[in-house]
Amino acid sequence: MNQTLIEKVRCILSQAGLSKAFWAEALSYAVHLVNRLPVSGNGGRTPLEVWSGSPVSDYDKLHVFGCPAYYHVTDSKLDPRAKKAKFMGFSKGVKGYRLWCPETSGEGGVLS
């Protein structure tokens, strides 16, 4: 399983055009995806479904790792109302996404 996740992380980072500094974000998202994919050893059910007992229903919330995303800002009346970032996954414990904005976060910093 570790090798499978490492290969997924390598592909995710390559596809998104991001550096190795984002390996933890990519790994977290890879695990999120693997837990929602059907497994033949589980009778075609997902690991999350086996663990929780209820079917997975959040497929519509999935996005491509590193895809463009916009977040709302309220700096000033005349400033733009949104800034561009990259999608990094999901925040744990809250409804929301993890985004990376190069101009405000620097290398490795992630907004939540």
mmCIF file of C-alpha atoms in Angstrom:
data_model
loop_
_atom_site.group_PDB
_atom_site.id
_atom_site.type_symbol
_atom_site.label_atom_id
_atom_site.label_comp_id
_atom_site.label_asym_id
_atom_site.label_seq_id
_atom_site.Cartn_x
_atom_site.Cartn_y
_atom_site.Cartn_z
ATOM 1 C CA MET A 1 0.000 0.000 0.000
ATOM 2 C CA ASN A 2 2.855 2.426 0.756
ATOM 3 C CA GLN A 3 4.325 2.036 -2.734
ATOM 4 C CA THR A 4 0.878 2.581 -4.260
ATOM 5 C CA LEU A 5 0.432 5.807 -2.311
ATOM 6 C CA ILE A 6 3.941 7.046 -3.180
ATOM 7 C CA GLU A 7 3.246 6.442 -6.884
ATOM 8 C CA LYS A 8 -0.039 8.343 -6.594
ATOM 9 C CA VAL A 9 1.713 11.235 -4.825
ATOM 10 C CA ARG A 10 4.384 11.359 -7.538
ATOM 11 C CA CYS A 11 1.732 11.449 -10.279
ATOM 12 C CA ILE A 12 -0.424 14.013 -8.451
ATOM 13 C CA LEU A 13 2.523 16.394 -7.968
ATOM 14 C CA SER A 14 3.694 15.939 -11.554
ATOM 15 C CA GLN A 15 0.231 16.549 -13.004
ATOM 16 C CA ALA A 16 -0.282 19.647 -10.833
ATOM 17 C CA GLY A 17 3.161 21.039 -11.669
ATOM 18 C CA LEU A 18 4.037 21.372 -7.971
ATOM 19 C CA SER A 19 7.307 20.733 -6.160
ATOM 20 C CA LYS A 20 8.124 18.020 -3.622
ATOM 21 C CA ALA A 21 7.408 20.567 -0.868
ATOM 22 C CA PHE A 22 3.721 19.677 -1.281
ATOM 23 C CA TRP A 23 4.174 15.924 -0.724
ATOM 24 C CA ALA A 24 2.140 15.924 2.508
ATOM 25 C CA GLU A 25 -0.831 17.661 0.868
ATOM 26 C CA ALA A 26 -0.657 15.270 -2.100
ATOM 27 C CA LEU A 27 -0.431 12.240 0.207
ATOM 28 C CA SER A 28 -3.438 13.384 2.214
ATOM 29 C CA TYR A 29 -5.453 13.793 -0.985
ATOM 30 C CA ALA A 30 -4.267 10.433 -2.376
ATOM 31 C CA VAL A 31 -5.471 8.688 0.813
ATOM 32 C CA HIS A 32 -8.766 10.588 0.537
ATOM 33 C CA LEU A 33 -9.204 9.242 -3.011
ATOM 34 C CA VAL A 34 -8.106 5.661 -2.254
ATOM 35 C CA ASN A 35 -10.625 5.452 0.587
ATOM 36 C CA ARG A 36 -13.403 6.344 -1.862
ATOM 37 C CA LEU A 37 -12.497 3.901 -4.654
ATOM 38 C CA PRO A 38 -14.233 0.496 -4.847
ATOM 39 C CA VAL A 39 -12.044 -2.508 -3.994
ATOM 40 C CA SER A 40 -12.735 -5.988 -5.387
ATOM 41 C CA GLY A 41 -11.564 -7.577 -2.108
ATOM 42 C CA ASN A 42 -14.377 -5.737 -0.308
ATOM 43 C CA GLY A 43 -17.047 -6.990 -2.677
ATOM 44 C CA GLY A 44 -16.892 -3.828 -4.781
ATOM 45 C CA ARG A 45 -17.379 -1.572 -1.756
ATOM 46 C CA THR A 46 -15.071 1.288 -0.792
ATOM 47 C CA PRO A 47 -12.857 1.151 2.327
ATOM 48 C CA LEU A 48 -14.797 4.122 3.720
ATOM 49 C CA GLU A 49 -18.080 2.284 3.147
ATOM 50 C CA VAL A 50 -16.769 -0.824 4.922
ATOM 51 C CA TRP A 51 -15.491 1.257 7.854
ATOM 52 C CA SER A 52 -18.508 3.553 8.304
ATOM 53 C CA GLY A 53 -21.257 1.204 7.124
ATOM 54 C CA SER A 54 -22.846 3.837 4.893
ATOM 55 C CA PRO A 55 -22.283 4.372 1.165
ATOM 56 C CA VAL A 56 -19.970 7.143 -0.006
ATOM 57 C CA SER A 57 -21.935 10.057 -1.406
ATOM 58 C CA ASP A 58 -19.427 12.899 -1.679
ATOM 59 C CA TYR A 59 -18.056 12.204 -5.158
ATOM 60 C CA ASP A 60 -19.449 15.503 -6.446
ATOM 61 C CA LYS A 61 -17.077 17.379 -4.100
ATOM 62 C CA LEU A 62 -13.921 15.861 -5.625
ATOM 63 C CA HIS A 63 -11.669 18.169 -7.619
ATOM 64 C CA VAL A 64 -8.416 17.743 -9.496
ATOM 65 C CA PHE A 65 -5.468 18.331 -7.157
ATOM 66 C CA GLY A 66 -3.774 21.599 -8.103
ATOM 67 C CA CYS A 67 -6.677 22.901 -10.199
ATOM 68 C CA PRO A 68 -7.404 26.654 -10.109
ATOM 69 C CA ALA A 69 -9.619 27.771 -7.244
ATOM 70 C CA TYR A 70 -10.734 31.194 -6.073
ATOM 71 C CA TYR A 71 -11.239 32.371 -2.514
ATOM 72 C CA HIS A 72 -13.177 35.359 -1.239
ATOM 73 C CA VAL A 73 -11.317 38.373 0.164
ATOM 74 C CA THR A 74 -12.587 41.629 1.653
ATOM 75 C CA ASP A 75 -9.435 43.757 1.837
ATOM 76 C CA SER A 76 -10.854 47.001 0.494
ATOM 77 C CA LYS A 77 -13.807 48.297 -1.485
ATOM 78 C CA LEU A 78 -11.736 48.744 -4.624
ATOM 79 C CA ASP A 79 -9.662 45.574 -4.413
ATOM 80 C CA PRO A 80 -10.712 42.424 -6.275
ATOM 81 C CA ARG A 81 -13.211 40.278 -4.346
ATOM 82 C CA ALA A 82 -11.415 36.996 -5.080
ATOM 83 C CA LYS A 83 -7.862 35.734 -5.389
ATOM 84 C CA LYS A 84 -6.622 32.805 -7.424
ATOM 85 C CA ALA A 85 -5.157 29.776 -5.663
ATOM 86 C CA LYS A 86 -4.636 26.051 -6.252
ATOM 87 C CA PHE A 87 -6.829 23.308 -4.797
ATOM 88 C CA MET A 88 -4.899 21.188 -2.261
ATOM 89 C CA GLY A 89 -7.598 19.015 -0.730
ATOM 90 C CA PHE A 90 -10.079 19.158 2.101
ATOM 91 C CA SER A 91 -9.835 20.679 5.567
ATOM 92 C CA LYS A 92 -10.258 18.175 8.366
ATOM 93 C CA GLY A 93 -13.095 18.752 10.809
ATOM 94 C CA VAL A 94 -14.671 21.662 8.929
ATOM 95 C CA LYS A 95 -16.506 22.154 5.667
ATOM 96 C CA GLY A 96 -13.987 23.760 3.398
ATOM 97 C CA TYR A 97 -11.085 23.293 1.042
ATOM 98 C CA ARG A 98 -7.355 23.652 1.485
ATOM 99 C CA LEU A 99 -5.957 26.131 -1.008
ATOM 100 C CA TRP A 100 -2.448 27.326 -1.821
ATOM 101 C CA CYS A 101 -1.936 30.881 -2.959
ATOM 102 C CA PRO A 102 1.679 31.459 -4.066
ATOM 103 C CA GLU A 103 1.526 35.234 -3.627
ATOM 104 C CA THR A 104 0.398 35.101 0.018
ATOM 105 C CA SER A 105 1.492 31.677 1.286
ATOM 106 C CA GLY A 106 4.968 31.197 -0.133
ATOM 107 C CA GLU A 107 6.408 27.752 -0.812
ATOM 108 C CA GLY A 108 4.676 25.120 1.269
ATOM 109 C CA GLY A 109 2.144 27.391 2.993
ATOM 110 C CA VAL A 110 -1.500 26.433 2.646
ATOM 111 C CA LEU A 111 -4.657 28.427 3.311
ATOM 112 C CA SER A 112 -7.549 26.666 4.912
#
